mmCIF file of C-alpha atoms in Angstrom:
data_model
loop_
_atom_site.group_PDB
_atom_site.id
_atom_site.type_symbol
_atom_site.label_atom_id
_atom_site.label_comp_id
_atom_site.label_asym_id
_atom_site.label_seq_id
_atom_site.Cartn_x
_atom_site.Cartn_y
_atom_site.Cartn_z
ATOM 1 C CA UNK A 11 0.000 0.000 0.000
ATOM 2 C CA UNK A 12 1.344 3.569 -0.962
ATOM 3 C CA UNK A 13 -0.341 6.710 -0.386
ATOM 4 C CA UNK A 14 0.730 10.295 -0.984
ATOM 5 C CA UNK A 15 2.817 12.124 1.800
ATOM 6 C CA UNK A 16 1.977 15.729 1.158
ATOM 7 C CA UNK A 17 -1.788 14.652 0.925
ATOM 8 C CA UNK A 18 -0.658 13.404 5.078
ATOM 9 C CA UNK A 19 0.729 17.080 5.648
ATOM 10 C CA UNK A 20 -3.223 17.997 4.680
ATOM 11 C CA UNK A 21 -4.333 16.076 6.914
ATOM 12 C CA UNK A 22 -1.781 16.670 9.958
ATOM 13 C CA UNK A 23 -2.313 20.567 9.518
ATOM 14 C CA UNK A 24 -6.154 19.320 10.108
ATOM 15 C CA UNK A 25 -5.895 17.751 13.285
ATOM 16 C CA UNK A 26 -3.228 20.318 14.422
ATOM 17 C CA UNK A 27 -5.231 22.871 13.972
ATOM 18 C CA UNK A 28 -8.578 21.158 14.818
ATOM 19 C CA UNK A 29 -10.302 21.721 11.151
ATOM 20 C CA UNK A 30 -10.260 21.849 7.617
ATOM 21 C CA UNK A 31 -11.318 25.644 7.787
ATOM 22 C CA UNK A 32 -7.779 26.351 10.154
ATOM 23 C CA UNK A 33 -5.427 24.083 7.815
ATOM 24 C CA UNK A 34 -6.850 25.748 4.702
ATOM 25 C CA UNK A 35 -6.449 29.523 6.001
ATOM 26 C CA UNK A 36 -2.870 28.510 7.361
ATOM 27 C CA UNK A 37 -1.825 26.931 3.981
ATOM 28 C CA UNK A 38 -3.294 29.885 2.220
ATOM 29 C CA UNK A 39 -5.800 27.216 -0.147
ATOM 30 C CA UNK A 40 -9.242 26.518 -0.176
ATOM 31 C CA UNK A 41 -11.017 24.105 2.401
ATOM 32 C CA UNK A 42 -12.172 22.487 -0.534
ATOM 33 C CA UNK A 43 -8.924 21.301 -1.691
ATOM 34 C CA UNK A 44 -8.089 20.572 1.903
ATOM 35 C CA UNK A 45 -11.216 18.339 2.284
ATOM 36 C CA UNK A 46 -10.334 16.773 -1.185
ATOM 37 C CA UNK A 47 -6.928 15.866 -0.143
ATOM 38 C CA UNK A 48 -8.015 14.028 2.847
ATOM 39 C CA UNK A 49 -10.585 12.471 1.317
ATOM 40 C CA UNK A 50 -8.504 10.852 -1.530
ATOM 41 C CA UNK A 51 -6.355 9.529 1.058
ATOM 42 C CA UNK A 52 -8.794 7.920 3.099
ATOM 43 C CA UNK A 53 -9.417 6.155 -0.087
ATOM 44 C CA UNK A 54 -5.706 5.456 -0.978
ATOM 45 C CA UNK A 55 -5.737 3.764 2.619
ATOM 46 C CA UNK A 56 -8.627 2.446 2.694
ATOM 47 C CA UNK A 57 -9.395 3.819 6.128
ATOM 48 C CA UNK A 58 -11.167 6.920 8.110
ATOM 49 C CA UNK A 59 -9.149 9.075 9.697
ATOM 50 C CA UNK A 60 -11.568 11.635 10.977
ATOM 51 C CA UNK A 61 -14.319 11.295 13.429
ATOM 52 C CA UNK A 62 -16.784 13.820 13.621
ATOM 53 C CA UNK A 63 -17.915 15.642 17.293
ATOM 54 C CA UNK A 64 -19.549 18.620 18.306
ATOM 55 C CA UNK A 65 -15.818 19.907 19.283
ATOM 56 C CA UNK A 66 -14.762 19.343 15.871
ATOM 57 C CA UNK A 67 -12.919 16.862 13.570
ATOM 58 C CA UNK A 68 -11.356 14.054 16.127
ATOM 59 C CA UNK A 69 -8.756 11.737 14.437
ATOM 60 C CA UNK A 70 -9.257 8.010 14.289
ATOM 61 C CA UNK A 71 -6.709 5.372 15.626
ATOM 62 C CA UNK A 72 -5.676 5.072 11.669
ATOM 63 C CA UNK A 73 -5.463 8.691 11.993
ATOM 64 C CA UNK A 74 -3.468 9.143 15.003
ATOM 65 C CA UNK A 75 -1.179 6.424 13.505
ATOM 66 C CA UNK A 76 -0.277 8.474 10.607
ATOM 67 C CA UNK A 77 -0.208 11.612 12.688
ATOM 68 C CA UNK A 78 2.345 9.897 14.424
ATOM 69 C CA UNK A 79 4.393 8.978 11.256
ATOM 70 C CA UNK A 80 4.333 12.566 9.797
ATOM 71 C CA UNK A 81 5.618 13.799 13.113
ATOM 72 C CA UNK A 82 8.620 11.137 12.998
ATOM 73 C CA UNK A 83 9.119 12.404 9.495
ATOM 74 C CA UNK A 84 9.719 15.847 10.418
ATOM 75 C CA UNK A 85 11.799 15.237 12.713
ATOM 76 C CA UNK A 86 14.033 13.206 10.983
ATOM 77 C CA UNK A 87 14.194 16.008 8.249
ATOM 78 C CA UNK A 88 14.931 18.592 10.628
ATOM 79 C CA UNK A 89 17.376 16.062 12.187
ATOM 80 C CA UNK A 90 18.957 15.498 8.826
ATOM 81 C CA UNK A 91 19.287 19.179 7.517
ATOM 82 C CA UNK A 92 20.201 20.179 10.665
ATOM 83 C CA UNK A 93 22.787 17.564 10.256
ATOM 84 C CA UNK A 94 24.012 18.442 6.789
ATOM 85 C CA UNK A 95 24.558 21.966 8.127
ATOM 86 C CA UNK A 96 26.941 21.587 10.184
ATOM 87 C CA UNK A 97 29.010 19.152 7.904
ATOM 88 C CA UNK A 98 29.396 22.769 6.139
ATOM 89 C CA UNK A 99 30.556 24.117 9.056
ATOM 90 C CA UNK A 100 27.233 26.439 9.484
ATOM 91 C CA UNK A 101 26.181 25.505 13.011
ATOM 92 C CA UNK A 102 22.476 27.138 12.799
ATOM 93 C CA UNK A 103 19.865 25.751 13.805
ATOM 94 C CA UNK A 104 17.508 25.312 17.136
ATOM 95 C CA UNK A 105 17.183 23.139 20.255
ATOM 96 C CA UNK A 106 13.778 23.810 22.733
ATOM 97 C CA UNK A 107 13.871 22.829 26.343
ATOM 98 C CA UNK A 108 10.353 22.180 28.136
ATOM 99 C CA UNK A 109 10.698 22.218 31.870
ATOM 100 C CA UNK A 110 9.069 23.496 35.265
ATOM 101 C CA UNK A 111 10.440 26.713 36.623
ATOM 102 C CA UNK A 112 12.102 25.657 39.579
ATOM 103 C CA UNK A 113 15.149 24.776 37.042
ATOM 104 C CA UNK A 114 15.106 27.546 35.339
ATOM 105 C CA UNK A 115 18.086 29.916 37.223
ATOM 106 C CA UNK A 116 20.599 26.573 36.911
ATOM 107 C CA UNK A 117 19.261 26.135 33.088
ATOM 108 C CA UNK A 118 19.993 29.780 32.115
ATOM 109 C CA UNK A 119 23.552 29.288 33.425
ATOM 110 C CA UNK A 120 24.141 25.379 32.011
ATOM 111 C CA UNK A 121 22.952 27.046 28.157
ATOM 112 C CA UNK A 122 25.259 30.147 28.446
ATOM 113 C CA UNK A 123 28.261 28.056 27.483
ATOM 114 C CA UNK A 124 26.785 26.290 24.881
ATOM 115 C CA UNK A 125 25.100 29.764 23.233
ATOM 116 C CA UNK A 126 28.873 31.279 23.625
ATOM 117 C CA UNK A 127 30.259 28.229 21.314
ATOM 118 C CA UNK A 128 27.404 27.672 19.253
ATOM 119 C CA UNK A 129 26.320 31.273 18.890
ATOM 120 C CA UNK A 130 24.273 30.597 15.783
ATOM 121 C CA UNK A 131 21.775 28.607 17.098
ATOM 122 C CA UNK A 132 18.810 29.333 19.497
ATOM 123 C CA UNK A 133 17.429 27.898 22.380
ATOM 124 C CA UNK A 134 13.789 27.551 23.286
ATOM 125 C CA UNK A 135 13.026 27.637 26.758
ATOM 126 C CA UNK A 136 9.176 26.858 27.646
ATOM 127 C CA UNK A 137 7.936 27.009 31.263
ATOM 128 C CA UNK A 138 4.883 24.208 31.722
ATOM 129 C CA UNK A 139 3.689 21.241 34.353
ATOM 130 C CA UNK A 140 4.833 18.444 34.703
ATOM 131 C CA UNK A 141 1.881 16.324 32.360
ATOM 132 C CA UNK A 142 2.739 19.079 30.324
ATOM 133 C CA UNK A 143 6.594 18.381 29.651
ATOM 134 C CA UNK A 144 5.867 15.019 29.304
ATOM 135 C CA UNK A 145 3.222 15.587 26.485
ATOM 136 C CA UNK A 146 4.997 18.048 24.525
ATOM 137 C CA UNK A 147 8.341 16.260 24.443
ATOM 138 C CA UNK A 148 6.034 12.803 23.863
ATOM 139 C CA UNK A 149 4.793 15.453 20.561
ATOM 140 C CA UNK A 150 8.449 16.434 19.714
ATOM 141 C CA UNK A 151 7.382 19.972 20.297
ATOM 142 C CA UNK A 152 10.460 19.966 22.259
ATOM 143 C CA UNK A 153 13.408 18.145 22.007
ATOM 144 C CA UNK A 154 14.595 17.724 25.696
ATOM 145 C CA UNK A 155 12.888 17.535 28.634
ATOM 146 C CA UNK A 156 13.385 18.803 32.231
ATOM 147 C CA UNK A 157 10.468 16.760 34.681
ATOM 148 C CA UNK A 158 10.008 16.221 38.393
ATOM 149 C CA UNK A 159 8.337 13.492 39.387
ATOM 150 C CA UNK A 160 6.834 11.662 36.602
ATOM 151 C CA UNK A 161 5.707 7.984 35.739
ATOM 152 C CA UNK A 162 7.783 5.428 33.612
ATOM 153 C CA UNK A 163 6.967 5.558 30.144
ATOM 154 C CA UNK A 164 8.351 3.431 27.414
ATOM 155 C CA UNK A 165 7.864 5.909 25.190
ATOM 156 C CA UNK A 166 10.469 8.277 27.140
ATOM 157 C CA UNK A 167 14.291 8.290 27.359
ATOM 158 C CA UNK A 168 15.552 9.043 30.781
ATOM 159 C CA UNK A 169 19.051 10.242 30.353
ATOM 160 C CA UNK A 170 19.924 11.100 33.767
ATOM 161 C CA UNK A 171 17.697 10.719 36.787
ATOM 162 C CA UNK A 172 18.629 12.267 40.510
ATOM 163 C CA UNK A 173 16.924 11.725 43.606
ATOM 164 C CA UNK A 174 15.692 15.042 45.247
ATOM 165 C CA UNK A 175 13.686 15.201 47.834
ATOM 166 C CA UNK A 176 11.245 17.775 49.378
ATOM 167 C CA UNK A 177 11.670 20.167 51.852
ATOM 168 C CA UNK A 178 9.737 22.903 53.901
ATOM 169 C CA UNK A 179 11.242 25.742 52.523
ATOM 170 C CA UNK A 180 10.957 29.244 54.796
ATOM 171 C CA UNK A 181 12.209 32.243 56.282
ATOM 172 C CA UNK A 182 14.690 32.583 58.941
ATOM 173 C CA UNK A 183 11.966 34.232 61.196
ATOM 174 C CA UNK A 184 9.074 31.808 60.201
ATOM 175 C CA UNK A 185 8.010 29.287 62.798
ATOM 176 C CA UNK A 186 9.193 26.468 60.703
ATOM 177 C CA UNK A 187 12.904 27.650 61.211
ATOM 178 C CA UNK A 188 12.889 26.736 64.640
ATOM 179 C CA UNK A 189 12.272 23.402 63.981
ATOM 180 C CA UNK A 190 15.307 21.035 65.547
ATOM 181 C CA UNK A 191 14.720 18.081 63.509
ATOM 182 C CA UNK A 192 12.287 16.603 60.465
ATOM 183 C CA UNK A 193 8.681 17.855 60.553
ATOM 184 C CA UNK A 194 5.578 15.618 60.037
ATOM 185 C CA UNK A 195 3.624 16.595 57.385
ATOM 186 C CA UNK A 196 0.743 17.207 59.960
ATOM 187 C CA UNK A 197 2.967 19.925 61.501
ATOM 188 C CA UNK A 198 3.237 21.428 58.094
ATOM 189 C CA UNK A 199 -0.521 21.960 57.315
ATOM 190 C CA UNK A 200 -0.479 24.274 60.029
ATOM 191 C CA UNK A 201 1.641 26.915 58.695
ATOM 192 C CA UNK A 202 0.057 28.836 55.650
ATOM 193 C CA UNK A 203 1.512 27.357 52.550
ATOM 194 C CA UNK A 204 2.062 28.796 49.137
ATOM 195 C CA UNK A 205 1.965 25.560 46.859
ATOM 196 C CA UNK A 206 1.865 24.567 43.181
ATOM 197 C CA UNK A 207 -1.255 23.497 41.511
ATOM 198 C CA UNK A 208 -1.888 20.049 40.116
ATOM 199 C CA UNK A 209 -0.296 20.268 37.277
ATOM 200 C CA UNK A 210 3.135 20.222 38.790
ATOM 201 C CA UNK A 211 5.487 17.326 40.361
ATOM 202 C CA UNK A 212 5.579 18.639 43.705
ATOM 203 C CA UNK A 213 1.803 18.521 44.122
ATOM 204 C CA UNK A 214 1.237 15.454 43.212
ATOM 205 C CA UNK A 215 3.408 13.985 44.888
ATOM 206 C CA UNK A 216 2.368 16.255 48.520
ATOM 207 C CA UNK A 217 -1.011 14.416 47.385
ATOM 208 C CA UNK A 218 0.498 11.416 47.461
ATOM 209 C CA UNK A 219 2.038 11.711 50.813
ATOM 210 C CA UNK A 220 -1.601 13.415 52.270
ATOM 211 C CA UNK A 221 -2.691 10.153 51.241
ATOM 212 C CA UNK A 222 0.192 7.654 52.599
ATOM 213 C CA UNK A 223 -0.275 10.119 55.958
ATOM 214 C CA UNK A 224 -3.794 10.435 55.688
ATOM 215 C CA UNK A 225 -3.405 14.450 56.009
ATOM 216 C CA UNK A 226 -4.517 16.935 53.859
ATOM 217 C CA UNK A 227 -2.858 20.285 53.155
ATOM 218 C CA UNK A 228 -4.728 23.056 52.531
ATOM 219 C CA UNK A 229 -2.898 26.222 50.556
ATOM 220 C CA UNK A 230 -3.178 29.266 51.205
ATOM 221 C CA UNK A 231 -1.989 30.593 47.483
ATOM 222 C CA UNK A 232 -1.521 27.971 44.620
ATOM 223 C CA UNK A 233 -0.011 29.198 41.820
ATOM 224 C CA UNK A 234 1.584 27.630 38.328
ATOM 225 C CA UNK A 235 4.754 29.877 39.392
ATOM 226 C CA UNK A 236 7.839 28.888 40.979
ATOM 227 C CA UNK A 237 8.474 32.437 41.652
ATOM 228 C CA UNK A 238 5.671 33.912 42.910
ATOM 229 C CA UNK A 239 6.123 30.609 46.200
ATOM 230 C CA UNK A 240 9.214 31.642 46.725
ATOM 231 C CA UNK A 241 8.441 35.256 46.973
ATOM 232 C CA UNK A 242 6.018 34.265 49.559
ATOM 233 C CA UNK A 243 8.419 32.479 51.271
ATOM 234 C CA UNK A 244 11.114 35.503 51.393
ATOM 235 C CA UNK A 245 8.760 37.591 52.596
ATOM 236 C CA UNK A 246 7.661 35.051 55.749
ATOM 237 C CA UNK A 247 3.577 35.196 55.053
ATOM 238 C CA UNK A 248 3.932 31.485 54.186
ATOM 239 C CA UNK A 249 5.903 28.393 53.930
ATOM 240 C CA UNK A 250 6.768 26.658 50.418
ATOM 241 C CA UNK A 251 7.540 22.894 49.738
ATOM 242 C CA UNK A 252 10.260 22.398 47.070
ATOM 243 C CA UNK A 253 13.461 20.309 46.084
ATOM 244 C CA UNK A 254 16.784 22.276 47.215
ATOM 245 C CA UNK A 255 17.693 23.038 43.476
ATOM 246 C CA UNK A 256 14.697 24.795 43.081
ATOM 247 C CA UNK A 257 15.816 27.576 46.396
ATOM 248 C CA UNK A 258 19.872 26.732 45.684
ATOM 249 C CA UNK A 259 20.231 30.129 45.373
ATOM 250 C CA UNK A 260 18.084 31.820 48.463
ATOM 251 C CA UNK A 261 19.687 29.090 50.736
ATOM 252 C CA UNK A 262 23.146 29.802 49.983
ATOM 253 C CA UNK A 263 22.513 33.355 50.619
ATOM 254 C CA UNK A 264 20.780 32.735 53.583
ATOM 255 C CA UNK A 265 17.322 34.422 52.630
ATOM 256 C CA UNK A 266 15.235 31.303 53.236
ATOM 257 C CA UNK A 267 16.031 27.810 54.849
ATOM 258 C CA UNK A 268 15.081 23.933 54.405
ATOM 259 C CA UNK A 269 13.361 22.099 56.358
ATOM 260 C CA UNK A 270 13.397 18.283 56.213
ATOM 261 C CA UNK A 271 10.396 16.565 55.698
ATOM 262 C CA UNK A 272 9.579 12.975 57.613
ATOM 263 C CA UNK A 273 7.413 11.724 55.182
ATOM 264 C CA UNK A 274 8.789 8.544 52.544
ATOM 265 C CA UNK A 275 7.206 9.991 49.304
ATOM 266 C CA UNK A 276 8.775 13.214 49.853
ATOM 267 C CA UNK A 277 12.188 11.675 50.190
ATOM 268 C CA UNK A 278 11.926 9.608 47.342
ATOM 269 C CA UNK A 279 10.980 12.720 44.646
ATOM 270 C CA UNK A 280 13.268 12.741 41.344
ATOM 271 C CA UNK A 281 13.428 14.539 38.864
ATOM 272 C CA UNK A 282 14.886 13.418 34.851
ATOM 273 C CA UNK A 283 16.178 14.871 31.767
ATOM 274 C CA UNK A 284 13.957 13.125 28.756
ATOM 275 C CA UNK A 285 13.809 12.878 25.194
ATOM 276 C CA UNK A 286 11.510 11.444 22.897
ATOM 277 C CA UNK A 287 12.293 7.777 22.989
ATOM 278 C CA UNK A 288 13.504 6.928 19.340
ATOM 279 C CA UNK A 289 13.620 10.453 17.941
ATOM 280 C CA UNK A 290 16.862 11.168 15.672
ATOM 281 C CA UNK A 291 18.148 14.300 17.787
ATOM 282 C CA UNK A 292 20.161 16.747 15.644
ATOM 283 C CA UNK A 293 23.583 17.427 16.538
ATOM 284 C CA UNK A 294 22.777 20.526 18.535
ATOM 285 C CA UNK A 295 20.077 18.766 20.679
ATOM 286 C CA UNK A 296 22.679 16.030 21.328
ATOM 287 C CA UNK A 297 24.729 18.622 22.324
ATOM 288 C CA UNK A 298 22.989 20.309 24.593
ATOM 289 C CA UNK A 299 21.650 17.174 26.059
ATOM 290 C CA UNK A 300 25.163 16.584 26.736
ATOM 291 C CA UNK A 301 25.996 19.599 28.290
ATOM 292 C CA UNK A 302 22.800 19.593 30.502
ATOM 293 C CA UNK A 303 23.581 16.293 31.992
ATOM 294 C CA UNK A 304 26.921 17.159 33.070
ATOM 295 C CA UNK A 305 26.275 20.775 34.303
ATOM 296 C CA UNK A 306 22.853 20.970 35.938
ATOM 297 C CA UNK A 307 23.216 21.253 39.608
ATOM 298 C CA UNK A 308 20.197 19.232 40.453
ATOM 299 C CA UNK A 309 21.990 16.376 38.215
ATOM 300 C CA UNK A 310 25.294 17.039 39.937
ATOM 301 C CA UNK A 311 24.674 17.661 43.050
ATOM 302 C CA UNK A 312 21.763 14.834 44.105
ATOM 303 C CA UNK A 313 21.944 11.177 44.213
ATOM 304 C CA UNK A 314 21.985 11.402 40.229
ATOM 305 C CA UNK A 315 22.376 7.604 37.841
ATOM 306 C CA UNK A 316 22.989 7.856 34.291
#
């Protein structure tokens, strides 16, 4: 069975964009031809790829099989030219990072070196949850991956893994500071917290302590912002739980101090640089990679296995 590949890009612009009308206005054609395209294919393959719903076109599980050979395809292009580049010596090109934002200080300084010897090519850098790393390096939207706490996957490559665990994280004067050894997590619902919401690593797994401990916390601010905790923290209106790489900085400086934790979950938290299991990274990406396995404190610094 053949079928015709640009008649696929039709369709992937489709269910990217969630419609005929969006692919046709963003290929500059007419939804006719779009709908023709797609149509013509079905019949080359002999199967549907579309399902309609009252949200819109829905692909199939033929069609999210061929979605998921066009996006293999263009990354092995871009992995190829990307490639051929730099046999000429013209290092251009560009690497994106997904990751949650309590990485982000120690990432800035890890990609300086690389952006001072590759100065031609850019970096992404994309600040999301931790379902959302997972899905957009799983969609080679990005092309490495920063995540804490996250399920095995066979379709993710963990190149480096470190264990980090959680701490009460506060101010000098806060109550918490006075503590003389690990706090329960009972004593910690009692202090005003400034936590993540559920789309983050460090939520879920607090929520699956609360449940090991049968305790529930109960925020005071939850925010998708790794800043805006510790800024509550600094100031001493509230307590933060986080992994030490996230504070480094504030610690060493002695603006805000950790707090152990007595609680096995918490302990246990890691956090892994991914790729897309069996995506062809270009030479940059396999560069960087490189360079953010060796440098990243929370890699270097933790209980960290290849």
């Amino acid at each position: 069975m053949e079928f015709n590949d640009q008649r696929v890009r039709y369709f992937f612009e489709a269910a990217r964009l969630g419609g005929v009308r969006a692919a046709a206005d963003h290929m500059d054609i007419a939804a006719s031809a779009v709908s023709r395209q797609i149509r013509q294919l079905e019949m080359e393959l002999g199967a549907t790829l579309f399902e309609r719903h009252r949200r819109g076109f829905q692909p199939t599980e033929a069609g999210r099989l061929l979605l998921d050979y066009h996006s293999k395809q263009l990354s092995e292009q871009e992995a190829v030219m990307t490639a051929l580049r730099e046999l000429k010596g013209i290092h251009r090109g560009h690497v994106s990072v997904v990751t949650g934002g309590g990485v982000i200080s120690d990432l800035i300084d890890a990609i300086h070196p690389f952006s001072q010897r590759y100065p031609q090519i850019t970096v992404g850098i994309d600040i999301r949850g931790t379902n959302d790393i997972v899905r957009t390096v799983l969609e080679d939207r990005a092309h490495i991956g920063i995540v804490f706490y996250t399920a095995p996957n066979p379709l993710l490559r963990v190149h480096r893994s470190s264990v980090q665990p959680l701490y009460a994280v506060a101010a000098p004067d806060h109550p918490l500071a006075r503590a003389k050894r690990p706090i329960g997590l009972e004593e910690l619902a009692r202090h005003k917290l400034a936590l993540p919401d559920v789309s983050f690593g460090v939520r879920q797994i607090l929520r699956d302590a609360e449940r090991a401990e049968q305790c529930q916390l109960e925020p005071a601010i939850v925010t998708n912002s790794y800043r805006v905790m510790i800024e509550y923290a600094l100031t001493g209106q509230a307590a933060t739980v986080q992994p030490l790489f996230a504070v480094r900085r504030e610690l060493e400086n002695g603006q805000l101090l950790a707090i152990p934790i007595e609680q096995r979950n918490l302990q246990q938290a890691e956090v892994h640089l991914i790729t897309h299991q069996g995506r062809r990274q270009s030479p940059a990406a396999a560069r960087l990679l490189e360079m953010l396995s060796s440098s990243l404190p929370a890699f270097r610094d933790g209980s960290a296995t290849p």
